[in-house]
Amino acid sequence: MPASSYQSGTNITKRQGRSDINSQTALLSNFSLATNQVLADSTSKPPFREGIEYRYEWEASMESDSGVNNQVATSTWLRGQLYVITKVEDTKWRSLLKIKNVSLAIKHGEKSSPTGNAFIELTELNEQLSKPFHLLYSGSKVCFQNQSGKVEGAAFPDDKEPLWSTNFKRAIASILQVDLSGINNYIYSDKELSLYGKCEVNYYSSPMGENQHSVTKHRDLDSCPELPLGRWRTFIDMPSCPGGGQQTVAGLTSTAAYVVAINRGYPELLKIESSGVVWLDPFGVDKSSMKSKTNVTLHLEKTRRSTESITPAKLAFKDHLKFVFQREEKTLDLKAAQNLMLHPESLIYGQENLRRRSQLDLINAVEFLSAESYTSEQRISMDVLPLSAISYQLGSLDYANAKALYKELAIAPKNEKLHSARNIFLDLILHSGSNVGVILIRDLILEGSLDVWSAARLVAYAGIYVKEPSEKLLLEFQQITEAKISGEGDQLNVFKNAAILAVASLVGKTCSAPRVCRTVKIDEWQKKYYGIIASSSNSFADRALYVHALQNVGYGHTLDSMLEMAIKRAPLDDESANDLRVYIIKGLAPYKTQAKVWNILVRLLRDVKDNFRVRIAAAQVILDEHVTTEMLQLMQQLLSSENNSQVRHYVISAIKTIANNHNPCNTHV
C-alpha cells in the first residue's frame, strides 16, 4: 500500500473510526445471524436431497480376537455400493436404499486388512443384500421439524428375505441418521432408533471449514429398553452380577462419526464411520478374554438426478430398527463375529477345495508346532497362531468331506507327520463347534477306527463346544454309549464314563429351559440318574459318576431329593458317603440364590459336628464367583468361633483370593 494512502488511513478521526467499527460490527452480526439461520434451516431436513441419487462406497469388517493374544484375529470383510434416493410422498420424506456389488473376504491370523484380490463376489450374498429396503424420515414437506434427520421407520418388501440380510440392513439404516438440530450448540442429546431399541444419543459437533462440520454421536446403551438386562444382553450371553445392581462383566459400545456438508440448503453425509464393540470383561476392556469389533465406513462418491419411483403400494413401515432374533434360545458366540453368515469358507472355496486346503494347513501346522517346541497340551490351544484359523475352516466342512479328510490323514498310520495331523484334525473340528465333528467322532468310534484312549479323550468334550445343539444331534450322538470298543478293564471304564458324561452334557445343553425337546424328556433323565445315585446297592464309583451326570443335565425336578441327600449326615470315618455328599453339594452352585438351598448351605457350614470336607464344600459354593456383604458377614461370624483348622484355613484363603482377583462384581464388598 502506498505511504500516502497509509497516512491517509491513519488520519481518520476517532469518531469516524467508532462509526465505521460499529457499522462493520453490525454487518458481521447480521451476516452471522443469516448464516446461522441458513444452517438452522438446513439441519432441520433429512440428510438426502429430494430426487437425487446418492452413491456410497462402503466397507464393513467384523473382527474377533482374544485378550490373551490380541495380535491374532478372525475377521470377515464385506464391501460394496449403497444407492439412496429420497422423495416426498404424502408429505413424508421416504428413502429407497439398494445395496449392490457386494464382495466378501475372510482372514485368520495377524491383524491386517485383506488385499483387494482377496475379495470374492458371492451370488448367495448379493441375491439377498441387493433386495431394496425403505426408510421413513421424521418431519414433512409442509413443516420441517428439528428432527428430520432421524429414521422413523423401516420397511422390507420381501417378507421371505432371511433375517441375517434384514438385520444387516437395519444396521445400515441406524447409521444413516444424524440429528443436526443442535449442531450450533456443539454438545447436545436426543433419542434415536437403533439395533438396541430407542436409545439416548449424545452428540458432539465442531466446524471443519469449507461449510463442513464434524459430528460424533455416542449411544447411551444404558438408556436402551433392551439393555442392560433386556433381550440384547441375553442374546449376546453377557454374564452380569447377581441382582443387576453391580457392574457387569461384559460390555458393549456404539459410536458413529460424520462429516456433514451443507449443499443447496440440505445437509449431506460425505463420510460416515461407525464402530461397535462387544467384549467379555472380567478385569476391564483392555484385558478382556474375548472381543468382537464391527466397523462400517461409507464414503459419498457420486450424486445425480433421479426420476425413479421409490414407494410400492401398501408398503408397511415398522417403527423400529431392532435386531430380530432367529429363535428364543439363540445365543451369540463371541468367538464368531461372522454371525452375518455362518462359516462362509465353503461358499468361497467349495467343499473339495476347502478339504484340500485344510489338509495342507494341518500338515503345515504339525511342522509349525514341532519347530516351536509346543507341548501336547498346547497343540489344541486357540492362542497358537495357525490353529484358530484351521479350526474355523474345519467347521465349514460337510460330513462327506470331513470323513474323506480323516481317511486321507489316516492312510499311513506309521507316518508320524500324518498321524499328528490326524489327531490335530480331530481336536480342531470339535473345537470349531461343528455338529459334523461330533457325529464324525461318534462314527469313528463305532467303526473301531480310534484307540480307546483317543476315543475317551475326544468323547469327553464332544458336546462342550457345540454351537447349534439340536434334538436330532442328541439322538444320534446317544448311540455312543452302546459302542463296542477294544480295550481292557480300566480303559473301557474310562471310555464308558466319558460317554455317559458327554451325553448328559448334550442333554442339558439341548433340552434345558427355555428349550423344549419333543422326544427327549429331561425330567426322565433326571429321575433315571437320581435312581442310580439313591440306590445303595450301586457302587460308590457308579453313584459318584451319575452325580456328575445329573449336574450336567441339571438337578431340576430332583433338587429337593438331592438336598435331602446332602444334609443326611454320615459317620465321620465313612469317606465314600461323605465324598458323595461333597459332590452333591458342589452341584448346588446354580441354585444357591434359592432360599431353601441357601439355608441348607449355611446349615451345613455351621454344623461343627459334620465332616470338615462337607463343610468346606458348602463354603466353596457360598463363595463361588460372586459374593455379597451377607456372605462375608457369615464368614466373619464363622471365623470368630471356628476351631477346625482345615475349615478356617479354607475360608481365610478363599477370602484372600476374592480380595485379590479384582472381579468387578465383588468390588462393592
XYZ file of C-alpha atoms in Angstrom:
669
model
C 0.000 0.000 0.000
C 1.432 3.472 -0.901
C 2.617 5.584 2.011
C 0.186 8.423 1.228
C -2.679 6.016 1.356
C -1.427 4.574 4.564
C -1.027 8.006 6.109
C -4.462 8.997 4.878
C -5.849 5.962 6.529
C -4.255 6.700 9.844
C -5.621 10.240 9.935
C -9.239 9.079 10.341
C -10.788 10.709 13.367
C -11.716 8.613 16.391
C -15.352 9.453 15.848
C -15.249 8.199 12.277
C -13.396 5.108 13.431
C -16.064 4.312 16.007
C -18.783 4.817 13.415
C -17.109 2.500 10.879
C -16.362 -0.122 13.506
C -19.972 -0.074 14.637
C -21.130 -0.431 11.026
C -18.731 -3.323 10.448
C -19.820 -4.989 13.662
C -23.473 -4.646 12.729
C -22.749 -6.044 9.266
C -20.830 -9.026 10.676
C -23.553 -9.621 13.243
C -26.255 -9.607 10.571
C -24.139 -11.915 8.359
C -23.611 -14.297 11.302
C -27.327 -14.372 12.091
C -28.121 -15.005 8.451
C -25.529 -17.778 8.272
C -26.881 -19.410 11.422
C -30.415 -19.170 10.043
C -29.350 -20.895 6.794
C -27.580 -23.581 8.828
C -30.611 -23.998 11.079
C -32.897 -24.343 8.060
C -30.528 -26.891 6.519
C -30.118 -29.007 9.621
C -33.865 -29.419 10.017
C -34.026 -31.502 6.838
C -33.219 -35.156 6.074
C -29.619 -35.907 5.024
C -30.602 -36.507 1.359
C -31.935 -34.089 -1.257
C -35.203 -34.954 -2.953
C -34.906 -36.508 -6.413
C -31.140 -37.023 -6.136
C -29.460 -40.438 -6.231
C -26.552 -40.762 -3.796
C -23.944 -43.458 -4.330
C -21.816 -44.513 -1.375
C -18.859 -46.880 -1.395
C -18.960 -48.872 1.837
C -16.844 -51.403 3.680
C -17.701 -53.385 6.798
C -15.466 -55.585 8.923
C -16.301 -57.943 11.778
C -13.284 -58.947 13.819
C -12.883 -61.206 16.862
C -9.768 -61.515 18.973
C -8.670 -62.831 22.334
C -7.222 -60.722 25.120
C -4.644 -63.449 25.618
C -3.304 -62.983 22.092
C -4.749 -59.777 20.661
C -2.420 -59.762 17.673
C -4.354 -62.639 16.160
C -7.928 -62.254 14.914
C -10.620 -63.916 12.885
C -12.295 -61.409 10.583
C -14.894 -61.158 7.843
C -14.853 -58.196 5.434
C -17.698 -57.013 3.208
C -17.717 -54.155 0.750
C -19.998 -52.823 -1.938
C -22.069 -49.856 -3.041
C -25.133 -48.248 -1.455
C -27.608 -46.207 -3.518
C -30.054 -43.839 -1.792
C -32.938 -41.978 -3.476
C -35.274 -39.738 -1.471
C -38.649 -38.297 -2.412
C -41.556 -36.669 -0.648
C -44.737 -38.743 -0.849
C -47.847 -37.989 1.192
C -45.878 -35.131 2.818
C -43.365 -37.677 4.185
C -39.670 -37.998 3.369
C -39.095 -41.536 2.113
C -35.832 -43.073 1.009
C -35.237 -46.108 -1.188
C -31.958 -47.922 -0.457
C -30.230 -50.511 -2.646
C -27.055 -52.417 -1.843
C -25.122 -53.581 -4.906
C -21.905 -55.331 -5.958
C -21.177 -56.929 -2.588
C -17.941 -58.887 -2.221
C -16.549 -60.747 0.757
C -13.174 -61.728 2.193
C -12.232 -63.727 5.256
C -8.979 -63.621 7.148
C -7.479 -65.574 10.034
C -4.205 -64.694 11.689
C -2.345 -61.441 12.272
C -4.484 -58.306 12.194
C -4.418 -56.505 8.855
C -6.799 -55.580 6.066
C -7.211 -58.144 3.265
C -5.751 -57.332 -0.137
C -8.040 -56.341 -2.981
C -7.762 -59.680 -4.788
C -8.896 -61.489 -1.626
C -12.469 -60.207 -2.113
C -14.861 -62.522 -3.943
C -18.369 -61.750 -5.170
C -20.863 -64.349 -3.995
C -24.187 -64.900 -5.715
C -25.836 -66.028 -2.461
C -24.751 -62.830 -0.714
C -25.775 -60.430 -3.485
C -29.143 -62.078 -4.088
C -30.284 -61.152 -0.593
C -28.460 -57.906 0.188
C -29.426 -56.413 -3.205
C -33.140 -56.535 -2.324
C -34.226 -52.902 -1.795
C -35.483 -51.543 1.510
C -37.119 -48.293 2.559
C -36.676 -45.718 5.320
C -39.154 -43.154 6.560
C -37.640 -39.968 7.982
C -39.398 -37.803 10.562
C -40.597 -34.331 9.530
C -42.668 -33.348 6.492
C -42.531 -31.246 3.320
C -45.131 -28.914 4.726
C -43.459 -28.138 8.001
C -39.878 -29.170 8.634
C -39.220 -30.236 12.157
C -35.953 -30.157 14.032
C -35.651 -33.937 13.966
C -35.891 -34.603 10.236
C -32.542 -36.369 10.128
C -33.890 -39.227 12.222
C -35.311 -42.517 10.957
C -38.946 -43.005 11.929
C -39.466 -46.466 10.421
C -38.137 -49.126 8.031
C -39.806 -51.447 5.517
C -38.549 -54.644 3.856
C -40.924 -55.505 0.978
C -39.740 -59.118 0.557
C -41.197 -60.998 3.520
C -39.107 -64.068 2.602
C -35.794 -62.254 2.946
C -33.609 -64.043 5.539
C -33.048 -62.435 8.925
C -29.288 -62.090 8.531
C -29.901 -59.865 5.487
C -32.583 -57.654 7.056
C -30.541 -57.338 10.257
C -27.573 -56.119 8.218
C -29.832 -53.522 6.563
C -31.178 -52.396 9.925
C -27.600 -51.749 10.982
C -27.040 -49.631 7.843
C -30.309 -47.753 8.492
C -29.332 -46.912 12.069
C -26.114 -45.364 10.742
C -27.880 -43.226 8.094
C -29.439 -40.873 10.605
C -27.946 -37.871 12.330
C -29.771 -35.142 14.235
C -28.201 -31.814 13.279
C -30.702 -29.618 15.085
C -28.203 -28.818 17.847
C -25.137 -28.539 15.644
C -24.533 -24.906 16.729
C -24.572 -25.950 20.393
C -21.561 -28.278 19.931
C -22.877 -30.645 22.639
C -26.491 -31.888 22.636
C -28.592 -35.020 23.198
C -31.501 -36.808 21.550
C -33.216 -40.209 21.218
C -32.962 -42.409 18.112
C -33.959 -45.826 16.827
C -31.172 -48.409 16.785
C -30.499 -52.152 16.848
C -30.922 -51.980 20.621
C -34.259 -50.111 20.662
C -34.863 -46.385 21.049
C -31.799 -45.094 22.869
C -30.448 -41.773 24.030
C -27.539 -40.417 21.978
C -25.015 -37.734 22.886
C -23.782 -35.518 20.031
C -20.537 -33.560 19.739
C -20.061 -31.211 16.766
C -17.325 -28.872 15.545
C -16.838 -26.808 12.348
C -14.256 -28.038 9.819
C -14.248 -25.124 7.373
C -15.487 -25.098 3.769
C -19.061 -25.292 5.052
C -18.441 -28.696 6.645
C -18.943 -29.987 10.163
C -17.616 -32.939 12.118
C -20.360 -34.638 14.161
C -19.802 -37.564 16.532
C -22.518 -39.449 18.390
C -22.258 -41.950 21.216
C -25.196 -44.163 22.115
C -26.000 -44.301 25.818
C -26.705 -48.019 25.877
C -27.845 -47.990 29.499
C -30.851 -45.966 28.319
C -31.955 -48.546 25.742
C -35.079 -50.560 26.615
C -33.281 -53.776 25.598
C -30.282 -53.038 27.829
C -28.629 -53.647 30.206
C -30.773 -56.527 31.477
C -33.015 -56.999 28.461
C -33.150 -59.088 25.345
C -29.917 -57.943 23.697
C -27.772 -58.767 26.728
C -29.405 -62.208 26.835
C -28.705 -62.678 23.149
C -25.001 -61.988 23.414
C -24.859 -64.105 26.568
C -23.265 -61.363 28.653
C -22.612 -62.519 32.203
C -23.660 -59.959 34.806
C -23.550 -59.663 38.549
C -26.473 -61.050 40.595
C -29.301 -58.566 41.106
C -28.140 -56.340 38.276
C -27.027 -53.657 40.728
C -23.292 -54.152 40.303
C -21.014 -53.765 37.334
C -21.486 -56.258 34.536
C -18.593 -58.446 33.483
C -19.143 -57.708 29.823
C -19.586 -54.574 27.785
C -20.990 -53.055 24.617
C -20.219 -49.727 22.923
C -21.587 -47.990 19.818
C -20.205 -44.816 18.201
C -20.624 -43.074 14.831
C -18.724 -40.119 13.309
C -19.990 -37.994 10.389
C -18.559 -35.390 8.035
C -21.549 -33.197 7.091
C -21.650 -30.568 4.341
C -24.464 -28.103 3.557
C -25.376 -28.334 -0.144
C -28.168 -26.172 -1.566
C -29.847 -25.903 1.794
C -29.607 -29.628 2.613
C -27.186 -31.457 4.920
C -25.256 -34.161 3.063
C -23.309 -37.004 4.667
C -19.918 -37.053 2.954
C -18.374 -39.703 5.175
C -19.630 -41.984 7.956
C -17.578 -44.179 10.278
C -19.441 -46.422 12.710
C -17.887 -48.692 15.318
C -19.305 -51.156 17.829
C -17.533 -53.451 20.298
C -18.749 -56.375 22.393
C -16.372 -57.732 25.000
C -16.258 -60.198 27.864
C -14.806 -58.114 30.641
C -13.683 -59.868 33.821
C -10.915 -57.353 34.531
C -11.513 -54.405 32.176
C -11.799 -53.966 28.436
C -8.033 -53.801 27.857
C -7.594 -57.251 29.387
C -10.818 -58.810 28.176
C -10.890 -62.515 27.430
C -12.720 -62.094 24.125
C -13.638 -59.112 21.993
C -15.700 -58.687 18.825
C -15.485 -55.417 16.907
C -17.595 -54.226 13.986
C -16.626 -51.263 11.782
C -18.596 -49.747 8.910
C -17.305 -46.914 6.696
C -19.268 -45.106 3.956
C -17.860 -42.538 1.514
C -20.089 -40.426 -0.741
C -18.738 -40.999 -4.272
C -21.331 -39.524 -6.624
C -24.721 -37.823 -6.873
C -27.045 -37.485 -9.870
C -30.669 -36.643 -10.594
C -33.210 -39.476 -10.485
C -36.823 -39.817 -11.557
C -37.254 -43.336 -10.175
C -40.446 -44.071 -8.212
C -39.469 -45.341 -4.802
C -42.584 -46.476 -2.923
C -44.543 -49.593 -3.921
C -48.189 -49.886 -2.979
C -49.125 -50.974 0.550
C -45.659 -50.533 1.994
C -45.743 -51.308 5.735
C -43.218 -49.354 7.814
C -42.217 -50.800 11.203
C -41.392 -48.136 13.768
C -38.197 -49.806 14.968
C -34.772 -50.953 13.777
C -34.292 -53.574 16.475
C -32.266 -56.674 15.757
C -34.629 -59.578 15.032
C -33.675 -62.890 16.607
C -33.772 -66.257 14.875
C -35.316 -68.041 17.825
C -35.685 -67.533 21.547
C -32.800 -69.671 22.748
C -30.298 -68.319 20.238
C -27.074 -67.003 21.748
C -24.254 -65.204 20.055
C -20.846 -66.854 20.159
C -18.350 -64.080 20.875
C -15.690 -66.136 19.100
C -17.563 -65.716 15.824
C -18.195 -62.129 14.814
C -19.021 -63.689 11.458
C -22.595 -64.357 12.561
C -23.778 -62.498 9.468
C -23.045 -65.754 7.656
C -22.005 -68.943 9.425
C -18.784 -70.399 8.044
C -18.539 -68.658 4.642
C -15.430 -70.594 3.525
C -17.462 -73.389 1.985
C -19.240 -70.841 -0.220
C -15.964 -69.243 -1.265
C -13.772 -72.264 -1.877
C -16.227 -75.111 -2.373
C -16.138 -78.249 -0.228
C -13.447 -80.181 -2.113
C -11.074 -77.235 -2.335
C -11.676 -76.476 1.319
C -10.812 -80.071 2.217
C -7.545 -79.925 0.246
C -6.680 -76.561 1.759
C -7.381 -77.902 5.270
C -5.193 -80.960 4.671
C -2.248 -78.789 3.674
C -2.836 -76.421 6.600
C -2.912 -79.322 9.075
C 0.379 -80.727 7.815
C 1.945 -77.253 7.944
C 0.606 -76.847 11.493
C 2.413 -80.041 12.549
C 5.675 -78.618 11.232
C 4.972 -75.263 12.904
C 4.249 -76.860 16.285
C 7.338 -79.068 16.046
C 9.582 -76.132 15.148
C 8.204 -74.054 18.031
C 8.515 -76.936 20.518
C 4.920 -76.790 21.697
C 3.797 -79.323 24.277
C 0.983 -81.789 23.640
C -1.306 -79.649 25.836
C -0.570 -76.535 23.782
C -1.322 -78.185 20.460
C -5.055 -77.512 20.818
C -4.677 -74.036 22.300
C -6.590 -71.485 20.216
C -3.901 -68.913 21.044
C -1.427 -70.737 18.808
C -1.458 -68.731 15.577
C -2.490 -71.265 12.887
C -4.846 -73.382 14.978
C -7.759 -70.958 15.374
C -7.792 -70.393 11.608
C -7.740 -74.135 10.844
C -10.433 -74.868 13.423
C -12.692 -72.227 11.951
C -12.407 -73.539 8.402
C -12.846 -77.161 9.519
C -16.192 -76.065 10.922
C -17.274 -75.354 7.332
C -16.746 -78.922 6.105
C -19.752 -81.106 5.407
C -19.787 -84.686 6.690
C -18.629 -86.342 3.452
C -15.557 -84.124 3.135
C -14.745 -84.265 6.850
C -14.787 -88.084 6.670
C -12.716 -88.029 3.466
C -10.137 -85.739 5.090
C -9.831 -88.104 8.046
C -9.206 -91.048 5.714
C -6.565 -89.103 3.795
C -4.723 -88.300 7.037
C -5.084 -91.869 8.358
C -3.829 -93.569 5.183
C -0.342 -94.195 6.605
C -0.577 -94.924 10.371
C 3.202 -95.202 10.728
C 3.822 -91.802 9.149
C 4.433 -89.608 12.195
C 3.551 -86.324 10.474
C 0.248 -87.616 9.087
C -0.568 -89.293 12.405
C -0.067 -85.984 14.254
C -2.085 -84.112 11.626
C -4.932 -86.619 12.055
C -5.003 -86.119 15.827
C -4.936 -82.330 15.487
C -7.748 -82.559 12.924
C -9.990 -84.452 15.359
C -9.299 -81.953 18.148
C -9.846 -78.874 15.998
C -13.040 -79.991 14.279
C -14.569 -80.445 17.744
C -13.253 -77.038 18.831
C -14.963 -75.492 15.810
C -18.361 -76.249 17.374
C -19.389 -78.173 14.271
C -22.166 -80.763 14.632
C -20.408 -82.636 11.820
C -17.381 -83.051 14.092
C -19.461 -84.636 16.868
C -21.087 -87.162 14.513
C -17.745 -87.912 12.845
C -16.189 -88.769 16.215
C -19.182 -90.980 17.027
C -18.895 -92.875 13.733
C -15.130 -93.344 14.015
C -15.617 -94.851 17.466
C -18.471 -97.118 16.343
C -16.326 -98.290 13.411
C -13.418 -99.083 15.732
C -11.120 -96.562 13.992
C -9.911 -94.954 17.238
C -7.982 -96.481 20.118
C -9.715 -96.483 23.477
C -7.683 -93.615 24.995
C -8.202 -91.313 21.999
C -11.882 -92.206 21.949
C -12.284 -91.398 25.649
C -10.414 -88.077 25.335
C -12.429 -86.901 22.329
C -15.799 -88.041 23.677
C -15.111 -86.290 26.994
C -15.544 -82.868 25.404
C -17.503 -83.794 22.282
C -20.601 -81.818 23.283
C -18.925 -78.926 25.086
C -18.202 -76.797 22.006
C -21.421 -77.462 20.079
C -22.826 -74.092 18.932
C -26.104 -75.311 17.474
C -27.419 -78.122 19.735
C -30.441 -79.947 18.384
C -32.561 -82.880 19.410
C -31.582 -84.682 16.195
C -27.883 -84.338 17.075
C -28.547 -85.548 20.620
C -30.474 -88.641 19.495
C -27.743 -89.563 17.020
C -24.899 -88.982 19.481
C -26.603 -91.074 22.183
C -25.520 -94.200 20.310
C -22.000 -93.603 21.632
C -22.958 -95.171 24.985
C -23.537 -98.505 23.192
C -20.172 -98.521 21.374
C -18.192 -101.770 21.450
C -14.578 -100.679 21.672
C -11.401 -102.702 22.093
C -9.637 -102.282 25.410
C -9.084 -103.652 28.877
C -10.953 -103.118 32.165
C -9.844 -99.666 33.332
C -9.572 -98.366 29.779
C -13.133 -99.388 28.983
C -14.408 -97.846 32.226
C -12.760 -94.526 31.392
C -14.383 -94.522 27.946
C -17.784 -95.566 29.308
C -17.715 -92.825 31.955
C -16.677 -90.183 29.401
C -19.530 -91.231 27.083
C -22.132 -91.053 29.868
C -20.994 -87.571 30.932
C -20.826 -86.349 27.319
C -24.388 -87.455 26.569
C -25.605 -85.894 29.821
C -23.883 -82.623 28.918
C -25.541 -82.591 25.497
C -28.950 -83.384 27.048
C -28.580 -80.383 29.358
C -27.420 -78.082 26.569
C -30.188 -79.199 24.196
C -33.272 -79.643 26.361
C -32.876 -77.318 29.366
C -35.322 -74.404 29.692
C -36.200 -72.355 27.743
C -35.522 -75.006 25.076
C -38.100 -77.766 24.812
C -37.395 -81.156 23.226
C -40.189 -83.241 21.709
C -38.803 -86.740 22.177
C -36.190 -86.312 24.881
C -37.806 -85.578 28.263
C -35.224 -84.008 30.537
C -37.145 -84.851 33.721
C -36.971 -88.541 32.804
C -33.188 -88.312 32.529
C -33.052 -86.580 35.904
C -35.173 -89.282 37.541
C -33.108 -92.044 35.899
C -29.826 -90.603 37.158
C -31.222 -89.913 40.626
C -32.437 -93.513 40.892
C -28.883 -94.772 40.363
C -27.482 -92.267 42.877
C -30.041 -93.098 45.559
C -29.615 -96.875 45.323
C -27.169 -98.034 47.981
C -26.746 -101.319 46.080
C -24.732 -99.494 43.424
C -21.016 -98.987 43.856
C -19.643 -95.672 45.086
C -17.940 -95.139 41.701
C -21.228 -95.517 39.820
C -23.131 -93.282 42.208
C -20.437 -90.581 42.022
C -20.388 -90.802 38.216
C -24.122 -90.220 37.982
C -23.990 -87.305 40.429
C -21.747 -85.584 37.868
C -24.017 -86.696 35.033
C -27.042 -85.257 36.857
C -25.156 -81.982 37.324
C -24.564 -81.868 33.559
C -28.277 -82.316 32.941
C -29.289 -80.104 35.865
C -30.805 -81.162 39.212
C -34.177 -79.805 38.091
C -37.048 -81.938 39.432
C -34.675 -83.854 41.717
C -33.351 -80.784 43.571
C -35.285 -81.445 46.802
C -34.170 -85.083 46.846
C -30.542 -84.067 46.294
C -30.803 -81.560 49.155
C -32.014 -84.337 51.444
C -29.011 -86.482 50.482
C -26.678 -83.527 51.089
C -27.866 -82.931 54.684
C -28.086 -86.610 55.652
C -25.087 -86.886 57.946
C -22.804 -89.920 57.616
C -20.210 -91.246 60.096
C -17.062 -89.096 60.049
C -14.927 -92.069 59.029
C -17.236 -93.092 56.137
C -15.195 -91.471 53.368
C -17.296 -92.743 50.473
C -20.578 -91.462 51.903
C -19.099 -88.067 52.756
C -17.357 -87.753 49.385
C -20.691 -88.401 47.678
C -22.224 -85.609 49.760
C -19.366 -83.313 48.741
C -20.055 -83.999 45.047
C -23.777 -83.339 45.543
C -23.144 -80.061 47.422
C -20.786 -78.740 44.734
C -23.603 -79.185 42.224
C -25.777 -76.729 44.186
C -23.951 -73.612 42.934
C -26.515 -72.785 40.186
C -29.321 -72.888 42.776
C -27.749 -71.089 45.747
C -29.891 -67.976 45.258
C -32.962 -70.048 46.179
C -33.795 -69.572 49.865
C -34.128 -73.287 50.646
C -30.751 -74.057 49.063
C -29.056 -71.106 50.768
C -30.398 -72.120 54.177
C -29.124 -75.673 53.771
C -25.679 -74.470 52.688
C -25.449 -72.242 55.768
C -26.661 -75.096 57.970
C -24.000 -77.454 56.588
C -21.260 -74.857 57.009
C -22.150 -74.134 60.648
C -22.529 -77.786 61.704
C -19.298 -78.278 63.668
C -20.090 -81.980 64.158
C -20.169 -82.703 60.430
C -17.266 -83.855 58.257
C -14.864 -80.970 57.539
C -14.775 -81.775 53.798
C -18.577 -81.429 53.643
C -18.373 -78.080 55.443
C -15.652 -76.816 53.093
C -17.738 -77.856 50.085
C -20.618 -75.728 51.431
C -18.228 -72.778 51.881
C -16.965 -73.234 48.325
C -20.490 -72.978 46.918
C -21.332 -69.955 49.081
C -18.173 -68.104 47.958
C -18.370 -69.289 44.362
C -17.908 -66.482 41.746
C -19.907 -63.576 43.212
C -20.005 -62.655 46.899
C -22.278 -60.356 48.863
C -21.941 -58.471 52.124
C -24.217 -61.089 53.695
C -21.817 -63.865 52.678
C -18.800 -62.064 54.134
C -20.642 -61.340 57.394
C -21.496 -65.037 57.583
C -17.815 -65.941 57.191
C -16.819 -63.343 59.780
C -19.211 -64.891 62.301
C -17.920 -68.362 61.441
C -14.258 -67.426 61.937
C -14.955 -65.810 65.306
C -15.716 -69.216 66.800
C -14.407 -71.821 64.319
C -11.959 -74.341 65.833
C -11.453 -76.671 62.871
C -8.129 -75.676 61.306
C -8.963 -77.036 57.845
C -12.234 -75.055 57.635
C -10.558 -71.878 58.981
C -7.692 -72.198 56.518
C -10.005 -72.662 53.544
C -12.277 -69.726 54.405
C -9.367 -67.332 55.019
C -7.631 -68.465 51.833
C -10.837 -68.082 49.788
C -11.486 -64.559 51.061
C -7.901 -63.530 50.252
C -8.357 -64.871 46.719
C -11.606 -62.942 46.314
C -9.958 -59.756 47.556
C -7.066 -60.080 45.113
C -8.792 -61.201 41.894
C -10.367 -57.789 41.041
C -13.676 -59.299 39.983
C -15.847 -56.243 39.193
C -18.871 -57.946 40.747
C -17.081 -58.094 44.108
C -15.535 -54.608 44.316
C -18.520 -53.309 46.315
C -17.637 -55.644 49.200
